Coordinates of C-alpha atoms and ligand atoms in Angstrom, one line a residue:
M30 CA 33.1 4.6 -3.5
S31 CA 29.4 3.9 -4.4
Q32 CA 30.6 1.0 -6.7
I33 CA 32.4 -0.8 -3.8
S34 CA 29.2 -0.5 -1.6
D35 CA 27.1 -1.7 -4.4
I36 CA 29.3 -4.8 -4.9
W37 CA 29.3 -5.5 -1.3
F38 CA 25.5 -5.3 -1.4
E39 CA 25.3 -7.8 -4.3
T40 CA 27.5 -10.1 -2.3
R41 CA 25.3 -9.8 0.7
I42 CA 22.2 -10.8 -1.3
A43 CA 24.0 -13.8 -2.6
A44 CA 25.1 -14.8 0.9
E45 CA 21.5 -14.5 2.0
S46 CA 20.3 -16.9 -0.6
V47 CA 22.9 -19.5 0.4
R48 CA 21.8 -19.1 4.1
D49 CA 18.2 -19.6 3.0
Y50 CA 19.0 -22.7 1.1
L51 CA 20.6 -24.1 4.2
S52 CA 17.9 -23.2 6.6
G53 CA 14.7 -24.0 4.6
G54 CA 13.0 -21.6 2.2
R55 CA 12.3 -17.9 2.6
V56 CA 10.2 -15.5 0.7
R57 CA 10.1 -11.8 1.3
L58 CA 6.7 -10.4 0.7
G59 CA 6.4 -6.6 0.2
V60 CA 2.9 -5.0 1.1
T61 CA 2.5 -1.5 -0.1
G62 CA -0.1 1.1 -1.1
L63 CA -0.8 4.7 -0.7
S64 CA -1.8 5.8 2.9
R65 CA -5.0 4.3 4.1
A66 CA -5.1 1.8 1.3
G67 CA -5.4 -1.0 3.9
K68 CA -1.9 -2.3 4.3
T69 CA -2.0 -2.8 8.2
V70 CA -5.4 -4.5 8.0
F71 CA -4.3 -6.7 5.1
I72 CA -1.1 -8.0 6.9
T73 CA -2.9 -8.4 10.2
A74 CA -5.6 -10.5 8.5
L75 CA -3.1 -12.6 6.5
V76 CA -1.0 -13.4 9.5
Q77 CA -4.0 -14.2 11.7
Q78 CA -5.3 -16.5 9.0
L79 CA -1.9 -18.3 8.8
T80 CA -1.1 -18.6 12.5
R81 CA -4.7 -19.6 13.5
A82 CA -5.5 -21.8 10.6
T83 CA -5.0 -25.1 12.4
E84 CA -7.5 -23.8 15.1
A85 CA -9.9 -22.5 12.5
G86 CA -10.0 -25.6 10.3
L87 CA -8.2 -27.1 7.4
G88 CA -9.5 -29.1 4.4
R89 CA -13.2 -28.7 4.0
R90 CA -13.5 -26.6 7.1
T91 CA -11.1 -23.9 5.8
T92 CA -12.5 -20.5 5.1
L93 CA -9.7 -20.2 2.5
P94 CA -10.6 -22.8 0.0
L95 CA -8.6 -21.3 -2.8
F96 CA -5.4 -21.3 -0.7
R97 CA -4.3 -24.8 -1.5
L98 CA -1.9 -25.3 1.4
L99 CA -5.0 -25.2 3.7
A100 CA -7.5 -26.8 1.4
E101 CA -5.2 -29.7 0.9
E102 CA -4.4 -30.0 4.5
R103 CA -0.6 -29.7 4.2
L104 CA -0.1 -27.0 6.8
E105 CA 1.5 -28.4 10.0
A106 CA 2.0 -25.3 12.0
A107 CA 2.6 -21.5 11.6
H108 CA 3.9 -19.1 14.2
L109 CA 5.7 -15.9 14.5
D110 CA 9.4 -15.9 14.7
P111 CA 12.1 -13.1 15.3
Q112 CA 12.4 -11.1 12.2
P113 CA 15.7 -11.1 10.2
D114 CA 16.4 -7.3 10.2
Y115 CA 17.0 -5.9 13.7
N116 CA 17.1 -2.3 12.5
V117 CA 13.5 -2.3 11.2
P118 CA 10.5 -1.8 13.6
R119 CA 8.5 -5.0 14.1
F120 CA 5.0 -5.0 12.7
A121 CA 2.7 -4.6 15.8
F122 CA 0.6 -7.6 15.0
E123 CA -0.7 -8.3 18.5
E124 CA -1.6 -4.7 19.1
H125 CA -3.7 -4.6 15.8
V126 CA -5.4 -7.9 16.5
D127 CA -6.3 -6.6 19.9
A128 CA -7.8 -3.4 18.4
L129 CA -9.8 -5.4 16.0
T130 CA -11.1 -8.0 18.3
H131 CA -11.4 -6.5 21.8
D132 CA -14.7 -5.2 23.1
D133 CA -14.6 -1.9 21.4
R134 CA -13.6 -3.3 18.0
H135 CA -11.9 -0.7 16.0
W136 CA -9.6 -0.4 13.1
P137 CA -5.8 -0.3 13.8
N138 CA -4.1 3.2 13.9
S139 CA -2.4 4.6 10.9
T140 CA 1.2 3.5 10.7
R141 CA 3.2 5.4 8.1
R142 CA 6.6 3.8 8.3
I143 CA 8.3 0.6 7.3
S144 CA 7.9 -2.5 9.5
E145 CA 8.5 -6.2 9.3
L146 CA 7.2 -9.5 10.6
R147 CA 8.3 -13.1 10.0
V148 CA 5.8 -16.0 10.0
S149 CA 7.4 -19.4 9.9
V150 CA 5.3 -22.1 8.3
E151 CA 5.9 -25.9 8.6
F152 CA 4.3 -27.8 5.9
R153 CA 4.3 -30.9 3.6
R154 CA 4.8 -30.5 -0.1
K155 CA 2.0 -31.6 -2.4
V156 CA 1.9 -35.2 -3.4
G157 CA 4.0 -35.8 -6.6
S158 CA 6.1 -32.6 -6.0
K159 CA 9.6 -32.8 -7.4
K160 CA 10.9 -31.3 -4.1
Q161 CA 8.9 -33.7 -2.0
S162 CA 11.0 -35.1 0.7
G163 CA 8.4 -36.9 2.9
E164 CA 9.6 -34.7 5.9
P165 CA 7.8 -31.5 7.0
E166 CA 9.7 -28.5 5.6
R167 CA 9.8 -24.9 6.7
L168 CA 9.2 -21.6 4.8
D169 CA 9.9 -18.3 6.5
I170 CA 7.5 -15.6 5.2
D171 CA 9.0 -12.2 5.8
I172 CA 6.4 -9.5 5.4
V173 CA 7.5 -5.9 4.9
D174 CA 4.9 -3.1 5.2
Y175 CA 6.1 0.1 3.6
P176 CA 4.3 3.3 2.3
G177 CA 3.7 3.4 -1.4
E178 CA 4.5 7.0 -1.3
W179 CA 8.2 6.1 -0.8
L180 CA 8.1 4.3 -4.3
L181 CA 7.0 7.5 -5.9
D182 CA 10.4 8.9 -4.8
L183 CA 12.3 6.7 -7.3
P184 CA 12.1 9.1 -10.3
L185 CA 13.9 11.7 -8.0
L186 CA 17.1 9.7 -8.3
G187 CA 17.1 10.6 -12.0
K188 CA 16.1 14.2 -11.7
S189 CA 18.1 17.3 -10.9
Y190 CA 16.6 19.9 -8.4
A191 CA 15.7 22.1 -11.4
Q192 CA 13.9 19.4 -13.2
W193 CA 12.0 18.2 -10.2
S194 CA 11.1 21.9 -9.3
H195 CA 9.8 22.3 -12.9
D196 CA 7.9 19.1 -12.9
T197 CA 6.3 19.7 -9.5
L198 CA 5.2 23.2 -10.3
E199 CA 3.8 22.1 -13.6
A200 CA 1.8 19.2 -12.0
A201 CA 0.4 21.7 -9.5
S202 CA -1.2 23.7 -12.4
A203 CA -3.4 20.8 -13.4
A204 CA -7.1 21.6 -13.0
A205 CA -7.6 19.2 -10.0
R206 CA -4.7 20.6 -8.1
A207 CA -4.5 24.2 -9.0
P208 CA -6.9 25.6 -6.4
I209 CA -5.3 23.8 -3.5
A210 CA -1.8 24.7 -4.7
A211 CA -2.6 28.3 -5.3
E212 CA -1.1 29.7 -2.1
W213 CA 2.2 27.7 -2.2
R214 CA 2.7 28.2 -6.0
G215 CA 2.3 31.9 -5.7
A216 CA 5.0 32.0 -3.0
A217 CA 7.3 29.6 -4.8
V218 CA 7.1 31.6 -8.0
M219 CA 7.6 35.0 -6.2
A220 CA 10.7 33.7 -4.2
D221 CA 14.0 35.0 -5.6
P222 CA 16.2 32.0 -6.0
K223 CA 19.4 34.1 -5.7
A224 CA 18.5 35.7 -2.4
R225 CA 20.6 34.8 0.5
L226 CA 19.0 31.8 2.4
R227 CA 17.2 32.7 5.6
E228 CA 16.1 29.6 7.4
P229 CA 12.6 31.0 8.3
D230 CA 11.9 31.6 4.6
A231 CA 13.0 28.1 3.8
Q232 CA 10.9 26.7 6.5
K233 CA 7.9 28.7 5.3
L234 CA 8.2 27.6 1.8
A235 CA 8.6 23.9 2.8
A236 CA 5.6 24.3 5.2
Q237 CA 3.4 25.7 2.4
F238 CA 4.4 23.0 0.0
T239 CA 3.8 20.3 2.6
Q240 CA 0.3 21.9 3.3
Y241 CA -0.4 21.6 -0.5
L242 CA 0.7 18.0 -0.6
R243 CA -1.5 17.3 2.5
A244 CA -4.6 19.0 1.1
A245 CA -4.4 17.0 -2.0
K246 CA -4.6 13.8 0.1
T247 CA -7.8 14.6 2.1
D248 CA -10.9 12.5 1.5
K249 CA -12.5 15.4 -0.4
F250 CA -9.8 15.5 -3.2
A251 CA -8.3 12.0 -2.7
L252 CA -5.5 12.9 -5.0
S253 CA -2.4 10.7 -5.0
T254 CA 0.6 12.1 -3.5
L255 CA 3.5 13.7 -5.4
P256 CA 7.0 13.1 -4.1
P257 CA 8.9 13.6 -1.9
G258 CA 7.2 10.8 0.0
R259 CA 8.6 11.6 3.4
F260 CA 7.0 15.1 3.5
L261 CA 3.7 13.7 4.6
M262 CA 5.2 10.9 6.8
P263 CA 8.5 12.4 8.1
G264 CA 8.9 10.1 11.2
D265 CA 12.1 11.1 13.0
L266 CA 13.3 13.3 10.1
E267 CA 10.6 15.9 11.0
G268 CA 12.0 19.4 11.1
S269 CA 15.4 18.3 9.8
P270 CA 17.0 20.3 6.9
M271 CA 16.6 17.2 4.8
L272 CA 12.9 17.8 4.7
T273 CA 13.2 21.6 4.6
F274 CA 13.2 22.2 0.9
A275 CA 10.7 23.0 -1.8
P276 CA 10.5 23.6 -5.5
L277 CA 11.6 27.0 -6.8
N278 CA 11.4 28.7 -10.2
V279 CA 15.0 27.8 -11.1
E280 CA 16.6 27.2 -14.5
E281 CA 18.3 23.9 -15.4
G282 CA 22.0 24.5 -15.7
A283 CA 22.0 27.8 -14.0
V284 CA 24.6 28.4 -11.2
Y285 CA 23.3 30.1 -8.1
P286 CA 25.6 31.9 -5.5
P287 CA 26.7 29.8 -2.6
R288 CA 24.2 30.2 0.4
S289 CA 21.5 31.4 -1.9
I290 CA 18.1 29.8 -1.3
A291 CA 18.4 28.0 -4.6
S292 CA 21.8 26.5 -4.0
E293 CA 20.9 25.5 -0.5
M294 CA 17.5 23.9 -1.4
E295 CA 19.3 22.0 -4.1
R296 CA 21.9 20.6 -1.5
R297 CA 19.0 19.5 0.7
Y298 CA 17.2 17.9 -2.2
E299 CA 20.4 16.0 -3.1
A300 CA 20.9 15.0 0.5
Y301 CA 17.3 13.7 0.6
K302 CA 18.0 11.5 -2.4
A303 CA 21.4 10.2 -1.1
Q304 CA 20.3 9.6 2.5
V305 CA 16.7 8.7 2.4
V306 CA 15.7 7.5 -1.2
K307 CA 18.6 5.4 -2.1
P308 CA 19.0 3.5 1.0
F309 CA 15.3 2.5 1.0
F310 CA 15.6 1.1 -2.5
R311 CA 18.9 -0.7 -1.9
D312 CA 18.2 -2.0 1.6
H313 CA 14.6 -2.9 1.4
F314 CA 12.9 -2.8 -2.0
A315 CA 15.6 -4.7 -3.8
R316 CA 15.4 -7.7 -1.5
L317 CA 11.6 -8.3 -2.1
D318 CA 10.5 -11.5 -3.9
R319 CA 6.8 -10.9 -4.2
Q320 CA 4.7 -7.7 -3.9
I321 CA 1.1 -6.7 -3.4
V322 CA 0.1 -3.2 -4.2
L323 CA -3.2 -2.3 -2.3
V324 CA -5.3 0.3 -3.9
D325 CA -8.3 2.1 -2.4
A326 CA -10.1 2.3 -5.7
L327 CA -13.4 2.7 -4.0
G328 CA -12.1 5.9 -2.2
A329 CA -11.0 7.3 -5.5
L330 CA -14.3 6.4 -7.2
N331 CA -16.1 8.1 -4.4
S332 CA -14.1 11.4 -5.1
G333 CA -14.7 11.2 -8.8
P334 CA -12.9 10.8 -12.1
A335 CA -10.1 13.3 -11.3
A336 CA -9.1 11.4 -8.3
L337 CA -9.2 8.1 -10.4
R338 CA -7.0 9.5 -13.0
D339 CA -4.7 10.8 -10.5
L340 CA -4.5 7.4 -8.8
E341 CA -3.8 5.9 -12.2
T342 CA -0.8 8.1 -12.7
A343 CA 0.5 7.3 -9.2
L344 CA 0.2 3.6 -9.8
A345 CA 2.1 4.0 -13.1
E346 CA 4.8 5.9 -11.3
I347 CA 4.9 3.3 -8.5
L348 CA 5.6 0.7 -11.1
V349 CA 8.6 2.4 -12.5
A350 CA 10.5 1.0 -9.5
F351 CA 9.6 -2.6 -10.6
R352 CA 11.0 -2.1 -14.1
T353 CA 14.5 -1.5 -13.0
G354 CA 15.6 -5.1 -14.0
R355 CA 16.4 -3.6 -17.4
A356 CA 19.5 -1.6 -17.8
N357 CA 18.9 2.0 -16.9
I358 CA 20.2 4.6 -14.4
F359 CA 18.5 2.9 -11.5
S360 CA 19.8 -0.6 -12.2
T361 CA 23.2 0.4 -11.2
I362 CA 21.8 1.2 -7.7
F363 CA 19.6 -1.9 -7.3
K364 CA 18.1 -4.7 -9.2
P365 CA 14.7 -5.8 -7.9
K366 CA 14.0 -9.6 -8.1
I367 CA 10.3 -9.4 -7.7
D368 CA 8.7 -12.2 -9.7
K369 CA 5.0 -11.8 -8.8
I370 CA 2.9 -8.6 -8.4
L371 CA -0.7 -8.4 -7.3
F372 CA -2.9 -5.4 -7.6
A373 CA -5.6 -5.6 -5.0
A374 CA -8.6 -3.2 -4.6
T375 CA -9.4 -3.2 -0.9
K376 CA -12.5 -2.8 1.0
A377 CA -14.6 -4.8 -1.4
D378 CA -17.0 -5.6 1.5
L379 CA -18.5 -2.1 1.0
L380 CA -20.1 -3.4 -2.3
H381 CA -22.6 -6.0 -2.9
H382 CA -20.9 -9.2 -4.4
T383 CA -22.5 -8.6 -7.8
S384 CA -20.1 -5.7 -8.0
H385 CA -16.9 -7.4 -7.0
D386 CA -16.0 -8.5 -10.5
R387 CA -16.8 -4.9 -11.7
L388 CA -14.4 -3.5 -9.1
E389 CA -11.7 -5.8 -10.5
G390 CA -12.5 -4.5 -14.0
I391 CA -12.0 -0.9 -12.8
L392 CA -8.8 -1.8 -11.1
R393 CA -7.6 -3.7 -14.1
L394 CA -8.2 -0.6 -16.2
L395 CA -6.8 1.7 -13.4
S396 CA -3.5 -0.3 -13.4
A397 CA -3.3 -0.9 -17.1
R398 CA -0.5 1.6 -17.6
A399 CA 1.2 0.3 -14.5
I400 CA 0.9 -3.3 -15.6
K401 CA 2.3 -2.4 -19.0
R402 CA 5.4 -1.0 -17.3
A403 CA 5.9 -4.1 -15.2
H404 CA 5.8 -6.4 -18.2
G405 CA 9.1 -7.1 -19.7
V406 CA 10.6 -7.7 -16.3
G407 CA 9.1 -11.1 -16.4
A408 CA 7.0 -10.7 -13.3
K409 CA 3.6 -12.4 -13.2
I410 CA 0.8 -10.0 -12.5
D411 CA -2.7 -10.4 -11.4
V412 CA -5.6 -8.3 -10.2
V413 CA -8.1 -8.9 -7.4
A414 CA -10.9 -7.1 -5.5
L415 CA -10.8 -8.2 -1.9
A416 CA -11.7 -7.4 1.7
A417 CA -9.0 -8.6 4.0
I418 CA -11.5 -8.1 6.8
R419 CA -15.2 -8.3 5.9
A420 CA -17.1 -5.8 8.0
T421 CA -20.5 -6.3 6.4
R422 CA -23.0 -9.0 5.3
E423 CA -25.5 -8.9 2.5
A424 CA -29.3 -8.9 2.8
M425 CA -32.4 -8.1 0.7
V426 CA -34.2 -5.2 2.2
R427 CA -37.6 -3.8 1.3
H428 CA -37.3 -0.2 0.5
E429 CA -40.4 1.9 -0.8
G430 CA -42.0 -1.3 -2.0
E431 CA -38.9 -2.6 -3.9
R432 CA -36.6 -5.4 -2.9
L433 CA -33.1 -4.1 -3.0
A434 CA -29.7 -5.8 -2.3
A435 CA -28.2 -4.2 0.8
I436 CA -25.1 -4.5 2.8
V437 CA -25.6 -4.5 6.6
G438 CA -23.0 -3.7 9.3
T439 CA -22.4 -1.6 12.4
P440 CA -21.4 1.9 11.1
V441 CA -18.7 3.6 13.2
A442 CA -20.2 6.1 15.7
G443 CA -20.8 9.4 14.2
Q444 CA -21.3 8.2 10.6
R445 CA -24.6 9.4 9.1
I446 CA -27.0 8.8 6.3
G447 CA -29.0 11.9 5.8
D448 CA -30.4 12.9 9.1
E449 CA -29.7 9.7 10.9
E450 CA -26.5 9.5 12.9
F451 CA -25.2 6.1 14.0
D452 CA -24.1 5.4 17.6
G453 CA -21.6 2.7 16.9
V454 CA -23.8 0.0 18.4
S455 CA -26.8 -0.4 16.3
E456 CA -26.8 -1.8 12.7
G457 CA -27.4 0.0 9.5
A458 CA -28.3 -1.2 6.0
I459 CA -27.1 0.7 3.0
F460 CA -27.8 0.2 -0.7
P461 CA -24.3 0.5 -2.1
G462 CA -25.6 0.7 -5.7
E463 CA -23.9 -0.9 -8.6
L464 CA -20.6 -0.1 -10.2
P465 CA -20.8 0.4 -14.0
S466 CA -20.5 -2.8 -16.0
D467 CA -18.2 -1.0 -18.4
P468 CA -15.2 0.0 -16.3
R469 CA -14.4 2.9 -18.7
L470 CA -17.5 4.6 -17.5
A471 CA -16.0 5.1 -14.0
F472 CA -13.3 7.4 -15.5
R473 CA -16.0 9.6 -17.2
G474 CA -17.2 12.7 -15.4
D475 CA -20.9 12.0 -16.0
A476 CA -21.0 8.3 -15.3
L477 CA -21.4 7.9 -11.6
A478 CA -22.8 11.5 -11.2
L479 CA -22.5 11.3 -7.4
T480 CA -24.0 14.1 -5.5
D481 CA -22.3 14.6 -2.1
E482 CA -25.2 12.9 -0.4
D483 CA -25.0 9.9 -2.7
A484 CA -21.3 9.7 -2.0
D485 CA -21.7 9.6 1.9
F486 CA -24.5 7.1 1.4
R487 CA -22.5 4.8 -0.7
F488 CA -19.4 4.4 1.4
L489 CA -20.3 4.3 5.1
K490 CA -17.5 3.3 7.4
F491 CA -18.3 0.2 9.3
R492 CA -16.8 -1.3 12.4
P493 CA -14.8 -4.4 12.2
P494 CA -17.0 -7.6 12.5
V495 CA -17.3 -9.5 15.8
A496 CA -14.7 -12.4 15.9
K497 CA -15.7 -15.9 16.5
I498 CA -13.8 -17.5 19.5
G499 CA -11.8 -20.8 19.1
R500 CA -11.6 -23.7 21.5
D501 CA -8.6 -22.1 23.0
G502 CA -10.6 -19.0 24.0
E503 CA -8.8 -16.8 21.5
A504 CA -10.2 -14.9 18.4
L505 CA -10.5 -16.9 15.2
P506 CA -9.5 -15.2 11.9
L507 CA -12.1 -12.7 10.8
P508 CA -14.3 -13.2 7.7
H509 CA -12.8 -12.0 4.4
I510 CA -13.5 -11.7 0.7
R511 CA -11.1 -13.3 -1.8
L512 CA -8.2 -13.1 0.6
D513 CA -7.5 -16.7 -0.2
R514 CA -7.1 -15.9 -3.9
A515 CA -4.6 -13.3 -3.0
M516 CA -2.6 -15.6 -0.7
E517 CA -2.6 -18.4 -3.3
F518 CA -1.2 -16.0 -6.0
L519 CA 1.4 -14.5 -3.7
I520 CA 2.8 -17.4 -1.9
G521 CA 0.9 -20.6 -2.8
D522 CA 3.5 -22.0 -5.2
R523 CA 6.2 -21.8 -2.6
F524 CA 4.4 -24.8 -0.8
D525 CA 4.1 -27.0 -3.9
Ligands
GTP624 N1 -14.6 -2.4 5.5 C1 -13.3 -2.5 5.4 N2 -12.5 -1.5 5.7 C2 -11.2 -1.7 5.6 C3 -10.6 -2.8 5.2 N3 -9.2 -2.7 5.2 C4 -9.0 -1.4 5.5 N4 -10.2 -0.8 5.8 C5 -10.4 0.6 6.2 O1 -9.3 1.5 5.8 C6 -8.7 2.1 6.9 C7 -7.2 2.1 6.6 O2 -6.7 0.8 6.7 P1 -5.2 0.5 7.1 O3 -4.9 -1.0 7.0 O4 -4.9 1.2 8.5 O5 -4.4 1.2 6.0 P2 -2.8 1.6 5.8 O6 -2.5 1.4 4.4 O7 -2.1 0.7 6.7 O8 -2.8 3.1 6.2 P3 -1.6 3.9 6.8 O9 -0.9 3.1 7.8 O10 -2.3 5.2 7.3 O11 -0.7 4.1 5.5 C8 -9.0 1.3 8.0 O12 -9.1 2.1 9.2 C9 -10.5 0.9 7.8 O13 -11.4 1.9 8.0 C10 -11.4 -4.0 4.9 O14 -11.0 -5.1 4.5 N5 -12.8 -3.8 5.0
MG625 MG1 -0.7 1.1 8.1

């Protein structure tokens, strides 16, 4: 049965390519990252830059000089079009722009589910292009926002319930996780797998397990999540048996009596794989052409080396999904066709520009294992430190007789430096300090030696910047850092 549906799926992809050919081009861009990495802000900024570019200025006036489509004045028009998939929520672009640019300027709300948006671009190819037709052409950019946590679910497809239980319990015993896992692990190890299932017991174990996953994600620990990805972002599956399972101390190959807690948890785990994990990879992931993986490297740096190492592992796990072009158990389910992957460290505006290259260096090291995994699938890979929306500006400030490089912005109300609490209106200057010139130092416990006070000081949360208004009375694209480099890498070649 599964084979028939897989063949049908391949056929559908082939049919889609034919349709693209007939209707102009199309590129499907996946935007992912762990929660709070900056996906919503990135997509909002990217789409605003594209759709408002002709108003904001092309050629020498563009604020995206490295994005050749604009620098070479080949963009004719860009607008939003109905998305191709009617069963996926639409990315709430207008709502997010409103949040960012209206009087009370605030960052968009957390999203936590998949969404999609189509930007249709009319353009002229570059002079001398083999594909040049003289006529304006069209490229549809389908942007898909999905939680990176969902990619971490891929290894589950190759794991039995017993293996997954074993791996998860073991991961929870690592030094960084053990204290927050203690309560749930105690309960999991004590539970008798052969006992008859009582739903309240199952619910309690699942709740304790979820609690542990949630604790690991807080700012304080900033550990990257373990699967199952839907436990922290259940959407409409909340409370369903599909999400009411947890690891138990079970033996590989052992047979547990029907209706025992172990056999029922195993069924739910298998249902989660078949009905949640597999459809996501088959229906969404496999159709992507390009991918950006956003990484809140600064957040992890702020939490210390344990969080950085954990993030590194999560990135490597995420990239397993990209490697399935090779023959392995997953490639019978789906074959990704992604040919470009960009790793981007977000929120670079929280650092002075002298540290941007250093942040890139840290990200390069952080994703080295992931990049190694992605090699061999033939995808081109790059790394960038960016701010999709730049909330700060730079200034030299005198501090105790010294001139120091500072960044200035409007801290969000309630943010504080020492005794001073900001009201959300007045500006504040901070000295973000420098990242180490040798990225390896960031992974060493003693390198940054942040005290709690330093940490708060270093990464204050700023409000979005005030938007300039165009001649048409609407907000122009917001300032950014290196967003043009990211755009050029991800889609620039499709306009050549
Ligand atoms: N200064 C600055 N802050 C940013 C930037 N991008 C994101 N942030 C901050 O990071 C937070 C999370 O950004 P989102 O874009 O909502 O992240 P997300 O990945 O969509 O998060 P979820 O929807 O919760 O998964 C925002 O609320 C901002 O505080 C940026 O370019 N500059
Ligand atoms: Mg979001």
